[in-house]
Structure formats: C-alpha cells, structure tokens
Amino acid sequence: MPSYAALQERLGYQFVDEVMLERALRHRSAGKDNNERLEFLGDAVLSLVIAEYLSERFPAAREGELSRMRSTLVKGVTLAKLARELLLGDYILLGSGELKSGGHRRDSILADVVEALIGAIYTEAGFDEVRQCVRRWFAERIEQIAPGEALKDPKTRLQEFLQSKGVALPDYELVDQAGQPHNQVFEVRCRTQLGGKSVTASATSRKKAEQAAAQQMLDILQGES
C-alpha cells in the first residue's frame, strides 16, 4: 500500500484503517471495491454539514438564500477545486482507460473523490469528526460567500467576475432556433476574452439559454481561478 501520510496531513484526519482511505480513492474504473457507495453517503453528509454551517453563519438568511449558497458550495466545480488544493489527483486510483484519458484531472472524478472521502471519514469516525473536517475545508469559502451574491442571476455574476479581472463583458449569440412556435429550443453561444473561451447552451427561451451559457462559463472560469 502506498504512503498516504502527506495526504492525511492535508486532510487533517488520520485514518485508522487505510483500506478505507484507499477505497475512497478508487474510481469505479479500477475495480469492484470502489468509491461509489462512499460517494453516495458523502454527498448526503456534505449537504447536511454545509446546511448546518450556513444556518449558523447567516441566521437572518431566508431558506431560498441558504439553498442557493449551499448549491454554490457543494457543486462539482467547487469540489473539484477543493480536490486540486488537496492534491487528490496524485492519489486517485483509476483503470487504464481513465488513466490514459487524464481522469485524475477531470472535474467529475475529482469531485466524486471529495464526497467519497467525506463518506469514508463519516463511516470510520462518525458525524462529529467529519463535521470538523468539512468545516475546516470549507471555512474560507463560507466566509467569502454572501446571501445577496447567491440571489444574483448567472449573467450578472459572470459580468461582475469579468469586470473584477479587467476583462470586457461577454458576448451572447443566438446560434440556433428550432421547433414549433409553441415548443421552440434556443441555442446560445457565450464568448469571453478571458482565455478566448466559448460555450453553448440550449433552453426553451433565449433568456434562459443565455443564463445557462453564462453559468457554464462562470463554472469554467471560477474552476480555473
């Protein structure tokens, strides 16, 4: 078994049974004893811990505001960014196919491993211990989040993000409009000068498609920052 000492130090938790840790790091492509069940459990635990943390941190916030803030904190892009900070990609166990395709850098796999680690700590040490770990990992992000920010729509948040970087506002282009008048689908492309990135999204109205494209772009840019 490889040495996980440095990883456990970054996690702030020492596993009693490193077999449990290794299972949390094993992607389904690497065999049957993988992290899928731990990921399922960790997802629920993470949601509860973050909900509790936000309720304490923002006692005056409405339920809708708390829900939006929680969604921002537990979404895949945020978890993948946390995984990179913890250098989890260096430890993920992948099958040969995923290994060749760079699975250890993929957001979805990184995010799943964070949830699996939460599930593993909960299974081994219980709720109080995993609560301490999650609160420590997310403390800085929760201190930076604000209820009002969670209420802003994706286009507004993308505009403010780009302005904070000194970059021009994004450009939205309708690239396709299909279907019957009562059941149309609009496809919109969002471009930004920050890295020359471009994404497309579809929805039942142009406005919704623009908002969806803005959210995609924001997720990508925030994941890189």
mmCIF file of C-alpha atoms in Angstrom:
data_model
loop_
_atom_site.group_PDB
_atom_site.id
_atom_site.type_symbol
_atom_site.label_atom_id
_atom_site.label_comp_id
_atom_site.label_asym_id
_atom_site.label_seq_id
_atom_site.Cartn_x
_atom_site.Cartn_y
_atom_site.Cartn_z
ATOM 1 C CA MET A 1 0.000 0.000 0.000
ATOM 2 C CA PRO A 2 1.407 3.439 -0.927
ATOM 3 C CA SER A 3 2.153 6.065 1.691
ATOM 4 C CA TYR A 4 -0.750 8.378 2.366
ATOM 5 C CA ALA A 5 0.916 10.341 5.176
ATOM 6 C CA ALA A 6 1.119 13.660 3.297
ATOM 7 C CA LEU A 7 -2.458 13.356 2.055
ATOM 8 C CA GLN A 8 -3.829 12.609 5.509
ATOM 9 C CA GLU A 9 -1.946 15.597 6.898
ATOM 10 C CA ARG A 10 -3.608 17.854 4.315
ATOM 11 C CA LEU A 11 -6.993 16.327 5.080
ATOM 12 C CA GLY A 12 -6.469 16.911 8.791
ATOM 13 C CA TYR A 13 -7.604 13.360 9.501
ATOM 14 C CA GLN A 14 -5.621 10.173 10.141
ATOM 15 C CA PHE A 15 -7.408 7.029 9.022
ATOM 16 C CA VAL A 16 -7.338 4.126 11.452
ATOM 17 C CA ASP A 17 -7.888 1.784 8.512
ATOM 18 C CA GLU A 18 -6.076 2.922 5.378
ATOM 19 C CA VAL A 19 -8.020 0.335 3.388
ATOM 20 C CA MET A 20 -10.997 2.653 3.857
ATOM 21 C CA LEU A 21 -8.958 5.591 2.552
ATOM 22 C CA GLU A 22 -7.820 3.594 -0.457
ATOM 23 C CA ARG A 23 -11.393 2.597 -1.237
ATOM 24 C CA ALA A 24 -12.428 6.257 -1.188
ATOM 25 C CA LEU A 25 -9.716 6.987 -3.749
ATOM 26 C CA ARG A 26 -10.587 4.082 -6.057
ATOM 27 C CA HIS A 27 -12.671 5.049 -9.090
ATOM 28 C CA ARG A 28 -15.141 2.506 -10.448
ATOM 29 C CA SER A 29 -12.899 2.013 -13.484
ATOM 30 C CA ALA A 30 -10.266 0.492 -11.170
ATOM 31 C CA GLY A 31 -12.343 -2.394 -9.835
ATOM 32 C CA LYS A 32 -15.320 -3.516 -7.794
ATOM 33 C CA ASP A 33 -14.204 -2.316 -4.356
ATOM 34 C CA ASN A 34 -14.569 1.296 -5.482
ATOM 35 C CA ASN A 35 -15.764 4.581 -4.017
ATOM 36 C CA GLU A 36 -19.309 4.758 -5.422
ATOM 37 C CA ARG A 37 -21.131 3.861 -2.188
ATOM 38 C CA LEU A 38 -18.888 6.112 -0.116
ATOM 39 C CA GLU A 39 -19.520 8.906 -2.617
ATOM 40 C CA PHE A 40 -23.288 8.437 -2.259
ATOM 41 C CA LEU A 41 -23.007 8.641 1.523
ATOM 42 C CA GLY A 42 -20.567 11.559 1.447
ATOM 43 C CA ASP A 43 -22.869 13.588 -0.791
ATOM 44 C CA ALA A 44 -25.622 13.438 1.839
ATOM 45 C CA VAL A 45 -23.265 14.168 4.733
ATOM 46 C CA LEU A 46 -21.683 17.122 2.919
ATOM 47 C CA SER A 47 -25.082 18.654 2.185
ATOM 48 C CA LEU A 48 -26.105 18.362 5.852
ATOM 49 C CA VAL A 49 -22.857 19.785 7.243
ATOM 50 C CA ILE A 50 -22.863 22.742 4.847
ATOM 51 C CA ALA A 51 -26.557 23.416 5.537
ATOM 52 C CA GLU A 52 -25.845 23.451 9.273
ATOM 53 C CA TYR A 53 -22.785 25.676 8.832
ATOM 54 C CA LEU A 54 -24.675 28.197 6.676
ATOM 55 C CA SER A 55 -27.631 28.274 9.081
ATOM 56 C CA GLU A 56 -25.264 29.227 11.891
ATOM 57 C CA ARG A 57 -23.265 31.690 9.805
ATOM 58 C CA PHE A 58 -26.296 33.509 8.332
ATOM 59 C CA PRO A 59 -29.098 33.381 10.950
ATOM 60 C CA ALA A 60 -31.127 36.061 9.147
ATOM 61 C CA ALA A 61 -30.944 34.482 5.671
ATOM 62 C CA ARG A 62 -34.107 33.068 4.116
ATOM 63 C CA GLU A 63 -34.431 29.400 3.157
ATOM 64 C CA GLY A 64 -34.070 30.199 -0.543
ATOM 65 C CA GLU A 65 -30.864 32.146 0.047
ATOM 66 C CA LEU A 66 -29.421 29.324 2.154
ATOM 67 C CA SER A 67 -30.301 26.774 -0.520
ATOM 68 C CA ARG A 68 -28.615 28.798 -3.246
ATOM 69 C CA MET A 69 -25.487 29.312 -1.147
ATOM 70 C CA ARG A 70 -25.341 25.610 -0.365
ATOM 71 C CA SER A 71 -25.681 24.741 -4.060
ATOM 72 C CA THR A 72 -22.765 27.032 -4.860
ATOM 73 C CA LEU A 73 -20.578 25.377 -2.231
ATOM 74 C CA VAL A 74 -21.360 21.717 -2.982
ATOM 75 C CA LYS A 75 -21.468 21.853 -6.797
ATOM 76 C CA GLY A 76 -18.959 19.830 -8.770
ATOM 77 C CA VAL A 77 -16.759 22.738 -9.819
ATOM 78 C CA THR A 78 -16.256 23.823 -6.194
ATOM 79 C CA LEU A 79 -15.499 20.282 -5.053
ATOM 80 C CA ALA A 80 -13.054 19.756 -7.918
ATOM 81 C CA LYS A 81 -11.242 22.947 -6.970
ATOM 82 C CA LEU A 82 -11.006 21.746 -3.367
ATOM 83 C CA ALA A 83 -9.682 18.392 -4.619
ATOM 84 C CA ARG A 84 -6.907 20.180 -6.512
ATOM 85 C CA GLU A 85 -5.992 22.173 -3.418
ATOM 86 C CA LEU A 86 -5.666 18.874 -1.532
ATOM 87 C CA LEU A 87 -3.686 17.367 -4.468
ATOM 88 C CA LEU A 88 -6.120 14.447 -4.638
ATOM 89 C CA GLY A 89 -5.357 13.849 -8.302
ATOM 90 C CA ASP A 90 -1.986 12.418 -7.298
ATOM 91 C CA TYR A 91 -3.696 9.632 -5.336
ATOM 92 C CA ILE A 92 -6.793 8.645 -7.308
ATOM 93 C CA LEU A 93 -6.788 5.001 -8.399
ATOM 94 C CA LEU A 94 -8.028 4.670 -11.969
ATOM 95 C CA GLY A 95 -8.427 1.957 -14.558
ATOM 96 C CA SER A 96 -6.110 2.024 -17.558
ATOM 97 C CA GLY A 97 -8.651 3.729 -19.827
ATOM 98 C CA GLU A 98 -9.357 6.595 -17.421
ATOM 99 C CA LEU A 99 -5.661 6.874 -16.636
ATOM 100 C CA LYS A 100 -4.778 7.320 -20.299
ATOM 101 C CA SER A 101 -7.515 9.912 -20.821
ATOM 102 C CA GLY A 102 -6.355 12.023 -17.868
ATOM 103 C CA GLY A 103 -9.152 11.081 -15.495
ATOM 104 C CA HIS A 104 -7.171 12.309 -12.486
ATOM 105 C CA ARG A 105 -7.671 15.851 -13.824
ATOM 106 C CA ARG A 106 -11.385 15.539 -14.650
ATOM 107 C CA ASP A 107 -13.698 17.678 -12.509
ATOM 108 C CA SER A 108 -16.357 14.997 -12.097
ATOM 109 C CA ILE A 109 -13.880 12.384 -10.839
ATOM 110 C CA LEU A 110 -12.157 14.840 -8.506
ATOM 111 C CA ALA A 111 -15.495 15.978 -7.062
ATOM 112 C CA ASP A 112 -16.617 12.382 -6.542
ATOM 113 C CA VAL A 113 -13.439 11.605 -4.586
ATOM 114 C CA VAL A 114 -14.049 14.532 -2.227
ATOM 115 C CA GLU A 115 -17.524 13.164 -1.489
ATOM 116 C CA ALA A 116 -16.140 9.636 -1.090
ATOM 117 C CA LEU A 117 -13.548 10.845 1.428
ATOM 118 C CA ILE A 118 -16.307 12.529 3.416
ATOM 119 C CA GLY A 119 -18.256 9.273 3.337
ATOM 120 C CA ALA A 120 -15.185 7.324 4.439
ATOM 121 C CA ILE A 121 -14.439 9.626 7.388
ATOM 122 C CA TYR A 122 -18.093 9.511 8.434
ATOM 123 C CA THR A 123 -18.125 5.706 8.233
ATOM 124 C CA GLU A 124 -14.948 5.328 10.259
ATOM 125 C CA ALA A 125 -15.229 8.131 12.810
ATOM 126 C CA GLY A 126 -18.815 9.378 12.864
ATOM 127 C CA PHE A 127 -20.570 12.670 12.282
ATOM 128 C CA ASP A 128 -18.718 14.911 14.747
ATOM 129 C CA GLU A 129 -15.341 14.098 13.217
ATOM 130 C CA VAL A 130 -16.438 14.523 9.622
ATOM 131 C CA ARG A 131 -18.205 17.769 10.517
ATOM 132 C CA GLN A 132 -14.912 19.189 11.800
ATOM 133 C CA CYS A 133 -13.120 18.164 8.596
ATOM 134 C CA VAL A 134 -15.727 19.603 6.238
ATOM 135 C CA ARG A 135 -15.998 22.855 8.184
ATOM 136 C CA ARG A 136 -12.232 23.249 8.065
ATOM 137 C CA TRP A 137 -12.065 22.529 4.321
ATOM 138 C CA PHE A 138 -14.870 24.982 3.514
ATOM 139 C CA ALA A 139 -14.269 27.673 6.147
ATOM 140 C CA GLU A 140 -12.624 30.186 3.811
ATOM 141 C CA ARG A 141 -15.245 29.714 1.099
ATOM 142 C CA ILE A 142 -18.100 30.169 3.553
ATOM 143 C CA GLU A 143 -16.510 33.321 4.940
ATOM 144 C CA GLN A 144 -16.337 34.732 1.414
ATOM 145 C CA ILE A 145 -19.874 33.876 0.341
ATOM 146 C CA ALA A 146 -22.771 36.281 0.882
ATOM 147 C CA PRO A 147 -26.549 35.730 0.719
ATOM 148 C CA GLY A 148 -27.014 38.584 -1.763
ATOM 149 C CA GLU A 149 -24.485 37.098 -4.168
ATOM 150 C CA ALA A 150 -26.411 33.835 -4.288
ATOM 151 C CA LEU A 151 -29.521 35.717 -5.424
ATOM 152 C CA LYS A 152 -27.851 37.243 -8.485
ATOM 153 C CA ASP A 153 -28.511 35.572 -11.812
ATOM 154 C CA PRO A 154 -25.623 33.904 -13.719
ATOM 155 C CA LYS A 155 -25.301 36.684 -16.328
ATOM 156 C CA THR A 156 -24.875 39.301 -13.606
ATOM 157 C CA ARG A 157 -22.372 37.185 -11.709
ATOM 158 C CA LEU A 158 -20.386 36.452 -14.883
ATOM 159 C CA GLN A 159 -20.330 40.161 -15.755
ATOM 160 C CA GLU A 160 -19.068 41.067 -12.266
ATOM 161 C CA PHE A 161 -16.475 38.287 -12.360
ATOM 162 C CA LEU A 162 -15.074 39.509 -15.687
ATOM 163 C CA GLN A 163 -15.100 43.129 -14.512
ATOM 164 C CA SER A 164 -13.095 42.096 -11.452
ATOM 165 C CA LYS A 165 -10.487 40.674 -13.837
ATOM 166 C CA GLY A 166 -10.457 43.801 -16.005
ATOM 167 C CA VAL A 167 -11.896 41.892 -18.962
ATOM 168 C CA ALA A 168 -14.562 43.048 -21.439
ATOM 169 C CA LEU A 169 -18.149 41.901 -20.983
ATOM 170 C CA PRO A 170 -19.156 38.560 -22.535
ATOM 171 C CA ASP A 171 -20.803 38.281 -25.921
ATOM 172 C CA TYR A 172 -24.026 36.260 -26.396
ATOM 173 C CA GLU A 173 -25.005 34.997 -29.840
ATOM 174 C CA LEU A 174 -28.113 33.082 -30.891
ATOM 175 C CA VAL A 175 -26.729 30.224 -32.995
ATOM 176 C CA ASP A 176 -29.884 28.152 -33.498
ATOM 177 C CA GLN A 177 -33.638 28.301 -33.025
ATOM 178 C CA ALA A 178 -35.615 25.168 -33.769
ATOM 179 C CA GLY A 179 -39.024 23.589 -33.206
ATOM 180 C CA GLN A 180 -42.651 24.626 -33.469
ATOM 181 C CA PRO A 181 -43.682 28.093 -32.223
ATOM 182 C CA HIS A 182 -45.189 26.575 -29.046
ATOM 183 C CA ASN A 183 -42.226 24.288 -28.376
ATOM 184 C CA GLN A 184 -39.035 26.022 -29.513
ATOM 185 C CA VAL A 185 -35.454 25.396 -28.408
ATOM 186 C CA PHE A 186 -32.928 28.223 -28.466
ATOM 187 C CA GLU A 187 -29.177 27.612 -28.598
ATOM 188 C CA VAL A 188 -26.937 30.465 -27.450
ATOM 189 C CA ARG A 189 -23.168 30.818 -27.557
ATOM 190 C CA CYS A 190 -21.362 32.766 -24.836
ATOM 191 C CA ARG A 191 -17.865 34.072 -25.597
ATOM 192 C CA THR A 192 -15.388 35.842 -23.361
ATOM 193 C CA GLN A 193 -11.991 37.387 -24.000
ATOM 194 C CA LEU A 194 -10.688 35.767 -20.810
ATOM 195 C CA GLY A 195 -8.782 32.837 -22.282
ATOM 196 C CA GLY A 196 -10.772 33.112 -25.516
ATOM 197 C CA LYS A 197 -13.353 30.684 -24.167
ATOM 198 C CA SER A 198 -16.683 29.824 -25.753
ATOM 199 C CA VAL A 199 -19.601 27.680 -24.542
ATOM 200 C CA THR A 200 -23.082 26.925 -25.835
ATOM 201 C CA ALA A 201 -26.313 26.126 -24.014
ATOM 202 C CA SER A 202 -29.895 25.376 -25.020
ATOM 203 C CA ALA A 203 -33.230 26.206 -23.374
ATOM 204 C CA THR A 204 -36.872 26.912 -24.149
ATOM 205 C CA SER A 205 -36.256 30.679 -24.376
ATOM 206 C CA ARG A 206 -33.345 32.840 -25.456
ATOM 207 C CA LYS A 207 -33.140 34.396 -21.998
ATOM 208 C CA LYS A 208 -32.916 31.017 -20.278
ATOM 209 C CA ALA A 209 -30.320 29.818 -22.782
ATOM 210 C CA GLU A 210 -28.181 32.910 -22.146
ATOM 211 C CA GLN A 211 -28.407 32.358 -18.382
ATOM 212 C CA ALA A 212 -27.457 28.680 -18.793
ATOM 213 C CA ALA A 213 -24.494 29.579 -21.006
ATOM 214 C CA ALA A 214 -23.372 32.228 -18.516
ATOM 215 C CA GLN A 215 -23.492 29.679 -15.692
ATOM 216 C CA GLN A 216 -21.406 27.222 -17.707
ATOM 217 C CA MET A 217 -18.844 29.910 -18.461
ATOM 218 C CA LEU A 218 -18.760 31.042 -14.831
ATOM 219 C CA ASP A 219 -18.214 27.467 -13.623
ATOM 220 C CA ILE A 220 -15.293 27.040 -16.015
ATOM 221 C CA LEU A 221 -13.626 30.352 -15.172
ATOM 222 C CA GLN A 222 -14.081 30.032 -11.409
ATOM 223 C CA GLY A 223 -12.784 26.484 -11.556
ATOM 224 C CA GLU A 224 -9.561 27.801 -13.102
ATOM 225 C CA SER A 225 -9.098 30.774 -10.794
#
